[in-house]
PDB file of C-alpha atoms in Angstrom:
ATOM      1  CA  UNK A   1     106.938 113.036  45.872  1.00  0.00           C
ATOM      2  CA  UNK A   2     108.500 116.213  46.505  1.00  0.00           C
ATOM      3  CA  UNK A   3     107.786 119.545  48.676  1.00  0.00           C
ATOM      4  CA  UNK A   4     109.307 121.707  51.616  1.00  0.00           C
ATOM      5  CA  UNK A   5     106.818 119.814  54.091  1.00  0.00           C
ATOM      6  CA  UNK A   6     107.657 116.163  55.175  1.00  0.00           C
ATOM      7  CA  UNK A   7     105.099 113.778  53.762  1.00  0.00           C
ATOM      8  CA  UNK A   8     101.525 113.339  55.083  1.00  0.00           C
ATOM      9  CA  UNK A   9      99.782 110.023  56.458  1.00  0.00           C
ATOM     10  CA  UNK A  10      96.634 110.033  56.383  1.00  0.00           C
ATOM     11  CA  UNK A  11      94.847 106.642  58.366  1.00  0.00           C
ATOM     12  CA  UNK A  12      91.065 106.517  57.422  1.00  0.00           C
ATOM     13  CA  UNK A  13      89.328 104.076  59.443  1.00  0.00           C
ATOM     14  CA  UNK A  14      85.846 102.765  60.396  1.00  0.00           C
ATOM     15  CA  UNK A  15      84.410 102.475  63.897  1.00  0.00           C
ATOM     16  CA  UNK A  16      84.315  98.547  65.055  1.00  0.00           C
ATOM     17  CA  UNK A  17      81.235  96.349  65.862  1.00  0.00           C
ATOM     18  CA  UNK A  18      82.248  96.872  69.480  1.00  0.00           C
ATOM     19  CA  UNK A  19      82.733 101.035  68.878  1.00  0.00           C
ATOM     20  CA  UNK A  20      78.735 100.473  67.532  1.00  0.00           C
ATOM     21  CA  UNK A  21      77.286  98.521  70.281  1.00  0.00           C
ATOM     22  CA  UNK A  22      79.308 101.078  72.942  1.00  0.00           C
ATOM     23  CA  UNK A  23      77.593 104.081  70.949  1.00  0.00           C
ATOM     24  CA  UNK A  24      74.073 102.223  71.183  1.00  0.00           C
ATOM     25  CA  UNK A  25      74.261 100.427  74.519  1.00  0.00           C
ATOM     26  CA  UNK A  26      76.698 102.476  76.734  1.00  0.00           C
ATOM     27  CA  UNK A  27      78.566  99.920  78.662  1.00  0.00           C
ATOM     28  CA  UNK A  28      79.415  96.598  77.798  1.00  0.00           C
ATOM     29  CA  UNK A  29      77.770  94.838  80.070  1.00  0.00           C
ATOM     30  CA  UNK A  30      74.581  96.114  78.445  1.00  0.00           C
ATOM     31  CA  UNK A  31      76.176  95.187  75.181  1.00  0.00           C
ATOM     32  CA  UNK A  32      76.562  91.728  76.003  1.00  0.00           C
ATOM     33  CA  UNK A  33      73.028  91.328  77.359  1.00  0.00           C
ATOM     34  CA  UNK A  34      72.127  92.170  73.960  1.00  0.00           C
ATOM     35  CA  UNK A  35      74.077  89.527  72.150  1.00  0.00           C
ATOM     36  CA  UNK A  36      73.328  87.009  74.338  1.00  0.00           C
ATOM     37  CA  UNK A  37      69.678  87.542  74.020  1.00  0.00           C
ATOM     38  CA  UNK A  38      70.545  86.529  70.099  1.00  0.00           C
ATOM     39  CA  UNK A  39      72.863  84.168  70.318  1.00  0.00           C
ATOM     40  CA  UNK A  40      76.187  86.116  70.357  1.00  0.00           C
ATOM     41  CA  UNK A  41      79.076  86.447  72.157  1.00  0.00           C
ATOM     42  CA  UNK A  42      80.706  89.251  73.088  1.00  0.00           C
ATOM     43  CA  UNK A  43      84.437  87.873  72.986  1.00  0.00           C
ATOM     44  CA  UNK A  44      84.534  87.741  69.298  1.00  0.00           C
ATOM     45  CA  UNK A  45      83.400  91.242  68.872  1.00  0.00           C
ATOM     46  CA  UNK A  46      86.175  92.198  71.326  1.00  0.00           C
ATOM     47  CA  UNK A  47      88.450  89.851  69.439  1.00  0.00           C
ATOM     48  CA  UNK A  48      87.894  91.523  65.955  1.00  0.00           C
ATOM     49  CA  UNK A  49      88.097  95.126  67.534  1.00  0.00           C
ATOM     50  CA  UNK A  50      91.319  94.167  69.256  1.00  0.00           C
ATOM     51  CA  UNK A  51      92.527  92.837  65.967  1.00  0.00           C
ATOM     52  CA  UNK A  52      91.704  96.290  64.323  1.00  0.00           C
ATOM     53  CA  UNK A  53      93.144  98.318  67.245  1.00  0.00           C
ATOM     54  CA  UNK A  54      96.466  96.216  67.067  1.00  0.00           C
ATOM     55  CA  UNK A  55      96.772  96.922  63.532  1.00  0.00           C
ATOM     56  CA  UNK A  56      95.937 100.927  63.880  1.00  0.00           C
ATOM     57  CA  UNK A  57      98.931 100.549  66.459  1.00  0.00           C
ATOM     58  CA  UNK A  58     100.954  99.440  63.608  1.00  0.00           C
ATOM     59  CA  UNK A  59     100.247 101.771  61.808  1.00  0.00           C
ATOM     60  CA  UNK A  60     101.035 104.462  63.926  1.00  0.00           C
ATOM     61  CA  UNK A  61     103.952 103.317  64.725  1.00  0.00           C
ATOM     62  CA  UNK A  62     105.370 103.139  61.239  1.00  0.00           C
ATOM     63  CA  UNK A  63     104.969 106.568  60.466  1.00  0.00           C
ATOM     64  CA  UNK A  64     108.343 108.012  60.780  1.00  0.00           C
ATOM     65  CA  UNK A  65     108.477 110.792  63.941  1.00  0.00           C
ATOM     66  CA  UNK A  66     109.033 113.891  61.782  1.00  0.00           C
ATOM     67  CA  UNK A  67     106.311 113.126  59.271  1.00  0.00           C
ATOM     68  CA  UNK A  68     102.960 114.886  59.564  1.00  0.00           C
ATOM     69  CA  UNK A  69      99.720 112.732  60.228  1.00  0.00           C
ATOM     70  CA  UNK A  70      96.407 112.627  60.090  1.00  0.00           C
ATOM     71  CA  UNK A  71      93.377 110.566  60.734  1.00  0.00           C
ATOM     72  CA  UNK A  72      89.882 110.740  59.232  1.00  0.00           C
ATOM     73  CA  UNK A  73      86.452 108.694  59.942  1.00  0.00           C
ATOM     74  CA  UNK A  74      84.909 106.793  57.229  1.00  0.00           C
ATOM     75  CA  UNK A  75      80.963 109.050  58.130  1.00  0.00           C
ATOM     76  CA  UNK A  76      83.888 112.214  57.893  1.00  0.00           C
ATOM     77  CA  UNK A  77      85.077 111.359  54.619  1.00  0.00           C
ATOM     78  CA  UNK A  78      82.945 113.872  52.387  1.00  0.00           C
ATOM     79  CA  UNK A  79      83.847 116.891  54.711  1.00  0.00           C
ATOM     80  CA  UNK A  80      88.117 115.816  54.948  1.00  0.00           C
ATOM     81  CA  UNK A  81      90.450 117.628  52.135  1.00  0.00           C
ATOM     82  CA  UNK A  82      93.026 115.161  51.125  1.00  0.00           C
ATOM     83  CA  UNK A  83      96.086 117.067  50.234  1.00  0.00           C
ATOM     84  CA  UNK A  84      97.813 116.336  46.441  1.00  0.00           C
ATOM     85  CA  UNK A  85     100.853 114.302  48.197  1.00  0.00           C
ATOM     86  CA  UNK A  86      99.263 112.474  50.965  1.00  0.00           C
ATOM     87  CA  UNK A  87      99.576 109.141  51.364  1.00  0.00           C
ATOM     88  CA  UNK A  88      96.780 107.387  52.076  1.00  0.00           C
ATOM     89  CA  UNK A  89      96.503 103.757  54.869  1.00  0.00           C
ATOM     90  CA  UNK A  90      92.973 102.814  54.787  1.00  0.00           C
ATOM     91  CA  UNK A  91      93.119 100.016  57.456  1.00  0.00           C
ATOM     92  CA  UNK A  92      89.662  97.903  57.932  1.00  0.00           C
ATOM     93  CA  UNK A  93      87.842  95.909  55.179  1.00  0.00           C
ATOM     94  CA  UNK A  94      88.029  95.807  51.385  1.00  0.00           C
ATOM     95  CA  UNK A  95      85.289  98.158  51.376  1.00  0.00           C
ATOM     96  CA  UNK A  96      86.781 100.917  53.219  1.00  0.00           C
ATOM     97  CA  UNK A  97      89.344 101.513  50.244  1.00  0.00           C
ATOM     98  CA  UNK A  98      86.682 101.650  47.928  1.00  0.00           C
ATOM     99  CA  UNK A  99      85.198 104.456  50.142  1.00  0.00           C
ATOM    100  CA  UNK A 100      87.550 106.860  50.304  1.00  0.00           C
ATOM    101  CA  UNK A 101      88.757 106.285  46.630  1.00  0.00           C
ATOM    102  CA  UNK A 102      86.309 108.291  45.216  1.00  0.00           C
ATOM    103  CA  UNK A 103      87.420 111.665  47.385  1.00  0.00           C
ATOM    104  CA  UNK A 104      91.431 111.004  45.858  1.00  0.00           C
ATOM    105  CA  UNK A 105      93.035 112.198  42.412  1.00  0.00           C
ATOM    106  CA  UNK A 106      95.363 109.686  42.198  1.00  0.00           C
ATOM    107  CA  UNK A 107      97.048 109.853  46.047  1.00  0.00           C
ATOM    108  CA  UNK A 108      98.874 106.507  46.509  1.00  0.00           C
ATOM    109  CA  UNK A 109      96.451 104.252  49.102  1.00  0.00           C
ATOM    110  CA  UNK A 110      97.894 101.411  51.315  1.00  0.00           C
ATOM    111  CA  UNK A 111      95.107  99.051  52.144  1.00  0.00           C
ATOM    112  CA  UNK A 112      95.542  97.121  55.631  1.00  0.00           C
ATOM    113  CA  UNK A 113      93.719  94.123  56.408  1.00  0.00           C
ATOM    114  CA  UNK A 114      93.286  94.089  60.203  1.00  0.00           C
ATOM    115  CA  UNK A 115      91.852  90.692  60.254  1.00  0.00           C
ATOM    116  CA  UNK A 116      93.531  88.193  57.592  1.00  0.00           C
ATOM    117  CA  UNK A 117      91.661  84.981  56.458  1.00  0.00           C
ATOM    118  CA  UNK A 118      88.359  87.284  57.008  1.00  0.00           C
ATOM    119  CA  UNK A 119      88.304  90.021  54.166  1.00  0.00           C
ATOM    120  CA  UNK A 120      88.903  88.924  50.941  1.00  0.00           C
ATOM    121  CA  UNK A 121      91.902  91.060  50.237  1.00  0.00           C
ATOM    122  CA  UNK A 122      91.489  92.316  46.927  1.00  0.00           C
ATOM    123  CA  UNK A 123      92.142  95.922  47.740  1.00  0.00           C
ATOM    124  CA  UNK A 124      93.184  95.808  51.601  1.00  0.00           C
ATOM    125  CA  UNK A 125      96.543  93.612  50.466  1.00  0.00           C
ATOM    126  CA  UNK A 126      98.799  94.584  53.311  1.00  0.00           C
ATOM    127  CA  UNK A 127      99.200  93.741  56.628  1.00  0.00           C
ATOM    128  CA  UNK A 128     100.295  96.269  59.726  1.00  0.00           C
ATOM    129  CA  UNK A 129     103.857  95.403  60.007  1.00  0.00           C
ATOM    130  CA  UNK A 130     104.748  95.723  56.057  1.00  0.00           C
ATOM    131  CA  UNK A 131     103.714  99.287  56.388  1.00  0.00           C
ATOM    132  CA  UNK A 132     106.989 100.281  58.265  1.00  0.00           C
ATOM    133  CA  UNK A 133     108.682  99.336  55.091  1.00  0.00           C
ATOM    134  CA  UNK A 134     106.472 100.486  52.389  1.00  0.00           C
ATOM    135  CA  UNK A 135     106.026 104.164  53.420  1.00  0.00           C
ATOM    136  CA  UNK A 136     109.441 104.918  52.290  1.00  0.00           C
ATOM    137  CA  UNK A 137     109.030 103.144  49.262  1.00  0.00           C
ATOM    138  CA  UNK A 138     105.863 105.500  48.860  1.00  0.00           C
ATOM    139  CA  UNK A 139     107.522 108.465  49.090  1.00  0.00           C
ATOM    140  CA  UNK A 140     110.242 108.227  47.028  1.00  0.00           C
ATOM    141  CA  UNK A 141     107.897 106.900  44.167  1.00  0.00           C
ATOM    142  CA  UNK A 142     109.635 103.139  44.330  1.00  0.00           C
ATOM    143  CA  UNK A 143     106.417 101.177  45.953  1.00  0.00           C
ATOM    144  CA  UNK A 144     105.379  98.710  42.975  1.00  0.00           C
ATOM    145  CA  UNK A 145     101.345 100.150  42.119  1.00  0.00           C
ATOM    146  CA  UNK A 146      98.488  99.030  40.551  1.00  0.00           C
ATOM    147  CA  UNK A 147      95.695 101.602  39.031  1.00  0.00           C
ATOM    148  CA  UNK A 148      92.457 100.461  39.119  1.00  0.00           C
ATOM    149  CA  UNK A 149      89.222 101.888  37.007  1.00  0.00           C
ATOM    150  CA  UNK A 150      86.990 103.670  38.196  1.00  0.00           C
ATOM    151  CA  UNK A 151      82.870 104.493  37.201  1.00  0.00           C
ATOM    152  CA  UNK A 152      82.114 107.787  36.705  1.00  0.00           C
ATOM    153  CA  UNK A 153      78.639 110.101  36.823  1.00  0.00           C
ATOM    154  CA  UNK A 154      78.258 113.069  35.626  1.00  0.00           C
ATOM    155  CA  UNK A 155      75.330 115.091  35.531  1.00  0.00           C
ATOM    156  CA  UNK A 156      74.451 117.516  32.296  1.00  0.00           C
ATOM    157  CA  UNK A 157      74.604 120.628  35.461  1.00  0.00           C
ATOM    158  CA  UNK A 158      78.612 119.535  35.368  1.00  0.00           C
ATOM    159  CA  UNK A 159      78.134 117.583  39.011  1.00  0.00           C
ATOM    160  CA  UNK A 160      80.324 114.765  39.269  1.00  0.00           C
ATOM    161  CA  UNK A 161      80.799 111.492  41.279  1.00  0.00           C
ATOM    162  CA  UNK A 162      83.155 108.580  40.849  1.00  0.00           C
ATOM    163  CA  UNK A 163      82.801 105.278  42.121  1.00  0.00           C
ATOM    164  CA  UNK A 164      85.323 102.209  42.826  1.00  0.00           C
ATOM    165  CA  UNK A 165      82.991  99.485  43.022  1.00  0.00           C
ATOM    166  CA  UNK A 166      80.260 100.742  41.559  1.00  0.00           C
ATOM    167  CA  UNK A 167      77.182 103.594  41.287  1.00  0.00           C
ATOM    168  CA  UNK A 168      73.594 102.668  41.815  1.00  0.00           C
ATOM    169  CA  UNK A 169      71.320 105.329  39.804  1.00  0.00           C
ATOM    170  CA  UNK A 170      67.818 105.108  40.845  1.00  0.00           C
ATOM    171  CA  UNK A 171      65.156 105.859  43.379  1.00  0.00           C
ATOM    172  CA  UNK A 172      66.697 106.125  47.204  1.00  0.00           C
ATOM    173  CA  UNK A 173      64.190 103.977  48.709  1.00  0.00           C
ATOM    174  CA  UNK A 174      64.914 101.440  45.756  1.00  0.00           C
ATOM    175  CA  UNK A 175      61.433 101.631  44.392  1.00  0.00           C
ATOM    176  CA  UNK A 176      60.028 101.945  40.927  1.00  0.00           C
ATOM    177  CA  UNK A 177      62.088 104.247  39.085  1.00  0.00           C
ATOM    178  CA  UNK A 178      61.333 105.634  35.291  1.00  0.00           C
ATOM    179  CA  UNK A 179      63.604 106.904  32.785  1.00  0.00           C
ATOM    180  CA  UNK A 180      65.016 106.781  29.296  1.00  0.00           C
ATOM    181  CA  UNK A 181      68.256 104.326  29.126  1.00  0.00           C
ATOM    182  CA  UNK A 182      70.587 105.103  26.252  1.00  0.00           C
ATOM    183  CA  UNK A 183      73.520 102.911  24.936  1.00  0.00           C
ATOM    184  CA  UNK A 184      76.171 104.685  22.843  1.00  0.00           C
ATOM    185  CA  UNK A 185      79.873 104.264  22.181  1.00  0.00           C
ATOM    186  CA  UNK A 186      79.712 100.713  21.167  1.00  0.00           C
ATOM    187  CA  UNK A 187      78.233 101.192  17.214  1.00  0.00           C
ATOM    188  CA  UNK A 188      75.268 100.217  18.099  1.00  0.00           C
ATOM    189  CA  UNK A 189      72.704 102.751  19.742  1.00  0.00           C
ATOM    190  CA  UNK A 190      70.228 101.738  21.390  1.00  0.00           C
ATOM    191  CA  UNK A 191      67.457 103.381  23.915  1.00  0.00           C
ATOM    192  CA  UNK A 192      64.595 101.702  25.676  1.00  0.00           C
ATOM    193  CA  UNK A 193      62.150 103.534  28.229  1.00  0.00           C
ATOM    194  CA  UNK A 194      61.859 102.066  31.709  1.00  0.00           C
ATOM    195  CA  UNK A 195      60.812 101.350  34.940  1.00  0.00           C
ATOM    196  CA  UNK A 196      63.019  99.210  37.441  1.00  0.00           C
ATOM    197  CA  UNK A 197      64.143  99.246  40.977  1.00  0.00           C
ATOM    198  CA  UNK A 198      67.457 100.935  39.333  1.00  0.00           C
ATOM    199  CA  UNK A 199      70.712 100.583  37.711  1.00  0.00           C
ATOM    200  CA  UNK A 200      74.014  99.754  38.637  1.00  0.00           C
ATOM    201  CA  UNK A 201      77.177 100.489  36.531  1.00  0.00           C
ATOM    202  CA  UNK A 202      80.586  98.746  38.211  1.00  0.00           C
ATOM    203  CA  UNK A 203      84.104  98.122  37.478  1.00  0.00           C
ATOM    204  CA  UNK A 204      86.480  95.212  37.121  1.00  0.00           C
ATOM    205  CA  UNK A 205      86.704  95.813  40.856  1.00  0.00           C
ATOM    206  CA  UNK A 206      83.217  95.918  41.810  1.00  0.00           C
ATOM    207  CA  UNK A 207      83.002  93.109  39.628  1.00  0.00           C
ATOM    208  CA  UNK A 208      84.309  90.848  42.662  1.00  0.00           C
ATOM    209  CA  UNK A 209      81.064  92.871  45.157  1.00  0.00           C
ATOM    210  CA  UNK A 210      77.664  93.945  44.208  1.00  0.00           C
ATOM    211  CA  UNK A 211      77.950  93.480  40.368  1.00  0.00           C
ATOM    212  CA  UNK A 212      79.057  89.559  41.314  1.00  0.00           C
ATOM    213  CA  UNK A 213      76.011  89.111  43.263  1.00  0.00           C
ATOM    214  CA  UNK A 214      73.450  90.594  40.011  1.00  0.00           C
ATOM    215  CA  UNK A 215      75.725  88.501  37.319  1.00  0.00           C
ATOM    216  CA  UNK A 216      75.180  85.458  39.462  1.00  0.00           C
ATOM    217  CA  UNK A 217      71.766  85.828  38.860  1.00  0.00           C
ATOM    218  CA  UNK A 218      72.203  86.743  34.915  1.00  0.00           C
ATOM    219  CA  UNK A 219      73.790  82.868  33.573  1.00  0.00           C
ATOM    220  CA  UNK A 220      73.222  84.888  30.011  1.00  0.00           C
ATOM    221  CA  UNK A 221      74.508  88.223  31.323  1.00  0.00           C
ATOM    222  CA  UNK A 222      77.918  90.155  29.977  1.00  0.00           C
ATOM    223  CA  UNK A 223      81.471  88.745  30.947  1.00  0.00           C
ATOM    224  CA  UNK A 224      82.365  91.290  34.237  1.00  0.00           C
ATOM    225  CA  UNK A 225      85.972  93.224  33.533  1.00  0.00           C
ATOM    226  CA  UNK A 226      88.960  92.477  35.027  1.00  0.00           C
ATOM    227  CA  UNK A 227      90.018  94.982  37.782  1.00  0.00           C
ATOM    228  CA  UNK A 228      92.823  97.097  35.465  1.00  0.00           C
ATOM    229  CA  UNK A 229      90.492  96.624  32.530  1.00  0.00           C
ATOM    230  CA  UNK A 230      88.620  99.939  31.210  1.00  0.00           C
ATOM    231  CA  UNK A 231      85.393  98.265  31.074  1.00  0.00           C
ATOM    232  CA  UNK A 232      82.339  98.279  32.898  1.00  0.00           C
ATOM    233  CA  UNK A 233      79.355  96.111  33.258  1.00  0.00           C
ATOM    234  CA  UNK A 234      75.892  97.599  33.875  1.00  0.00           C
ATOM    235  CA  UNK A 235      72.656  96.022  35.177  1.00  0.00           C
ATOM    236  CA  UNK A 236      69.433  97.201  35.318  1.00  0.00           C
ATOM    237  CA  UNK A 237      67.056  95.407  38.654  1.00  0.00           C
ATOM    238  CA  UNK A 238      63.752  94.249  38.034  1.00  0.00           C
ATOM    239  CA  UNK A 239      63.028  96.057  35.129  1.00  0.00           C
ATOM    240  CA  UNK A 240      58.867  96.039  34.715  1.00  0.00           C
ATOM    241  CA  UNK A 241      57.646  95.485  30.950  1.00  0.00           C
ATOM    242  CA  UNK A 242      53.869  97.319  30.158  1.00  0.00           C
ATOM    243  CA  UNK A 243      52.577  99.002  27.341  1.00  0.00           C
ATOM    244  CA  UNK A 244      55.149 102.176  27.840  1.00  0.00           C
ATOM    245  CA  UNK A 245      58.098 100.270  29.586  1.00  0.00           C
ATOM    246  CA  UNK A 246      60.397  97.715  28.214  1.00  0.00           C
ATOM    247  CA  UNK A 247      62.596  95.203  29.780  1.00  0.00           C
ATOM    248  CA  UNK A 248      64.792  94.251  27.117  1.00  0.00           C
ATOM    249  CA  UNK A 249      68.258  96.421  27.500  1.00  0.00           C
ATOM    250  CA  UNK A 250      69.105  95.075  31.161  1.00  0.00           C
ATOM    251  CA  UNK A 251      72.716  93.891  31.235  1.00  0.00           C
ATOM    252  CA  UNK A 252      75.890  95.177  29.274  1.00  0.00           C
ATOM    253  CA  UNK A 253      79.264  95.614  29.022  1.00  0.00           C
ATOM    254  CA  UNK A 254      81.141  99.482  27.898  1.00  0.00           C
ATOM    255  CA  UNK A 255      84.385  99.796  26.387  1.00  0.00           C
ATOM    256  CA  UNK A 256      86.415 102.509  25.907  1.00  0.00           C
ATOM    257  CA  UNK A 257      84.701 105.627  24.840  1.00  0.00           C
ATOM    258  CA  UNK A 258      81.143 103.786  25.545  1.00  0.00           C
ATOM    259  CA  UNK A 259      78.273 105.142  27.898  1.00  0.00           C
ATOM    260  CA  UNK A 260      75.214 104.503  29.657  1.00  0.00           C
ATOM    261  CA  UNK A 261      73.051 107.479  29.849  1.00  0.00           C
ATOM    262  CA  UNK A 262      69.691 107.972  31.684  1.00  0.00           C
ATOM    263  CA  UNK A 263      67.221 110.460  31.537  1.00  0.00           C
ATOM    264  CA  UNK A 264      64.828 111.138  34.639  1.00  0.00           C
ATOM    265  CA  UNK A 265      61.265 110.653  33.832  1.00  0.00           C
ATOM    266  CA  UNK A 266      60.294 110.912  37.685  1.00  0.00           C
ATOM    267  CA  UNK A 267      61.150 113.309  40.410  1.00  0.00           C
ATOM    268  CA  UNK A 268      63.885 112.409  43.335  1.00  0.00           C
ATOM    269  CA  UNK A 269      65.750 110.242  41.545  1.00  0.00           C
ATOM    270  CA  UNK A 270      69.370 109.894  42.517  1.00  0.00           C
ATOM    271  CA  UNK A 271      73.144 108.354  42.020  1.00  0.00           C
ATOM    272  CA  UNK A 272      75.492 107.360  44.859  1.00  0.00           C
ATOM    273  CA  UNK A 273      78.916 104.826  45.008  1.00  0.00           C
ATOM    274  CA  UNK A 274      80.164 102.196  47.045  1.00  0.00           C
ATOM    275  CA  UNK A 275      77.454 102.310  49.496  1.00  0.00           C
ATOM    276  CA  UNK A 276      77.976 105.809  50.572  1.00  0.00           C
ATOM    277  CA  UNK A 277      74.465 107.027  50.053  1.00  0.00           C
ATOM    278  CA  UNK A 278      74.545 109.808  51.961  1.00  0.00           C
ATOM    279  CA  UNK A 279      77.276 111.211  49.492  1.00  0.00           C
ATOM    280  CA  UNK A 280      75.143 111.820  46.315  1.00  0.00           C
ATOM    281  CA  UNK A 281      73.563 113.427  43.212  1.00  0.00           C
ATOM    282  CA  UNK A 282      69.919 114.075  42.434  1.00  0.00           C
ATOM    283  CA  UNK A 283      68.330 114.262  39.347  1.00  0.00           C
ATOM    284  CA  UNK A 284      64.930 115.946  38.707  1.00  0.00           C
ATOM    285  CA  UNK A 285      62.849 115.226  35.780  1.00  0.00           C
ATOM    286  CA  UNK A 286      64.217 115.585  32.784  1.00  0.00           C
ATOM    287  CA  UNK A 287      68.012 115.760  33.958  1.00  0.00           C
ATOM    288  CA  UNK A 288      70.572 113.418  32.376  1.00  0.00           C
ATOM    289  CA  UNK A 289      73.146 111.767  33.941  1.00  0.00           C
ATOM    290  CA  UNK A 290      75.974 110.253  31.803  1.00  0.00           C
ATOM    291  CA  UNK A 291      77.985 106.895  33.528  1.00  0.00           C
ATOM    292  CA  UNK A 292      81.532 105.777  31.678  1.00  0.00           C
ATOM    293  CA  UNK A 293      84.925 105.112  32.748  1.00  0.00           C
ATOM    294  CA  UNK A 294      87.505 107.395  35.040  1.00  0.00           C
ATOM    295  CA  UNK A 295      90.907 105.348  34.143  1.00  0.00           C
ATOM    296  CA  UNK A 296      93.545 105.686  36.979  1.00  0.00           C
ATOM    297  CA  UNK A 297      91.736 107.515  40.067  1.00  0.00           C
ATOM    298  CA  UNK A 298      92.781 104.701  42.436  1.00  0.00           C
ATOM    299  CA  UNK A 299      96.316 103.768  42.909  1.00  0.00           C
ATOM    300  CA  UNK A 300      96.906 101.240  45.120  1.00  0.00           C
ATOM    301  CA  UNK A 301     100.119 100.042  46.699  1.00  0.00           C
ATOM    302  CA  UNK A 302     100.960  96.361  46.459  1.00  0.00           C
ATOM    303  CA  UNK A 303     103.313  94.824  49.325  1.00  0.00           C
TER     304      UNK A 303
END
């Protein structure tokens, strides 16, 4: 990295369990009335937020003292402009990397695990006190990195969305949904009209999240990518067979150049990632929305 202005930080975080229950229940003696009355205790949630705070400290502290900063919200992360040389600490669970990895272009991420033994790791592989060492590394383009695949939609109006995990296309409220699935890229075309409770397209990494939970489900169903792998596996939920809607084309894999493409044949329709619903497209009838893979958007720093 290079530039007249010292390197940016940027910490994104989420708020705690405790930071949730203050917001809800004011005090915490009120909060701890209401875990009690369901079988919780307080401590732990104090425990975990401590954990988080400690590792925030860390953070912090690691940041050389003539290096800019910032901090951002995961509900903020739509409305924040990440600058072209930022580097990027996303300290809380797995799932807050894949949040803000769709709002990067390739901004070098540093996932902190606040609580190890609880997340799984996969993407938040550092802990608090390794930072202090790697941000140098960062910077002067020495930090060992690993790019991971991402899913990409894009809508035939030119609007765009990319996904770490995974995108869900399909009706917001998760009920039936009907459109025209097409298959291409793969030699063998294939299109079936349907109605389902949605489709999901994911990645090698989102192969390890929602997508495991459908496969488990699907004994028969395609063999999931690997995380580096430009693949993706795509399911479609429930899908309802009747005298205009099939139910045969429910599970796949695309690589390379292959696509899934839908085709809205009902109104209000829409496509988000990684959870962030609030974050996404909608399609009206007769729009098309085209899902295949965006190599290299994420890469993430390995300690």
């Amino acid at each position: 990295m290079s530039g007249s202005l010292p390197p940016r930080v940027v910490v994104v975080r989420r708020a705690s369990e405790l930071d949730d229950l203050l917001a809800r229940h004011g005090t915490r003696a009120a909060a701890q009335w209401y875990l009690r009355a369901r079988g919780r205790d307080l401590a732990e949630v104090i425990d975990r937020h401590e954990a988080l705070q400690a590792a925030l400290t860390a953070v912090a502290a690691a940041v050389p003292a003539e290096w800019r900063r910032g901090t951002v919200d995961r509900d903020d992360l739509p409305r924040f402009l990440f600058g072209p040389e930022d580097v990027v600490v996303a300290v809380g669970p797995d799932g807050l990397v894949a949040n803000v990895a769709k709002y990067l272009g390739g901004q070098p991420v540093v996932g902190v695990d606040p609580e190890p033994g609880r997340n799984a790791g996969v993407l938040v592989r550092c802990t608090g006190d390794q930072v202090a060492a790697l941000l140098p590394a960062v910077v002067a383009g020495t930090a060992p990195l690993r790019h991971r695949v991402m899913v990409r939609a894009t809508l035939d109006d030119g609007q765009e969305l990319v996904g770490l995990n995974e995108v869900y296309v399909g009706h917001p409220s998760h009920q039936s949904a009907r459109y025209l699935l097409d298959v291409t890229g793969d030699g063998r075309p294939r299109r079936e009209r349907q109605s389902s409770s949605g489709v999901v397209v994911g990645t090698g990494t989102g192969a390890t999240g929602w997508c495991a939970s459908i496969a488990r489900g699907r004994p028969t169903g395609p063999a999931l990518p690997a995380p580096q792998e430009a693949a993706l596996c795509w399911f479609v939920r429930e899908a309802w067979p009747s005298p205009v809607t099939g139910a045969d084309l429910v599970a796949g894999r695309l690589d390379g150049t292959g696509a899934l493409e839908l085709t809205a044949e009902s109104d209000g329709l829409v496509a988000f990632a990684d959870g962030l619903e609030a974050d996404r497209l909608t399609l009206r009838w007769g729009q098309r929305i085209r899902l295949d893979v965006a190599p290299g958007r994420l890469a993430l720093v390995e300690p």
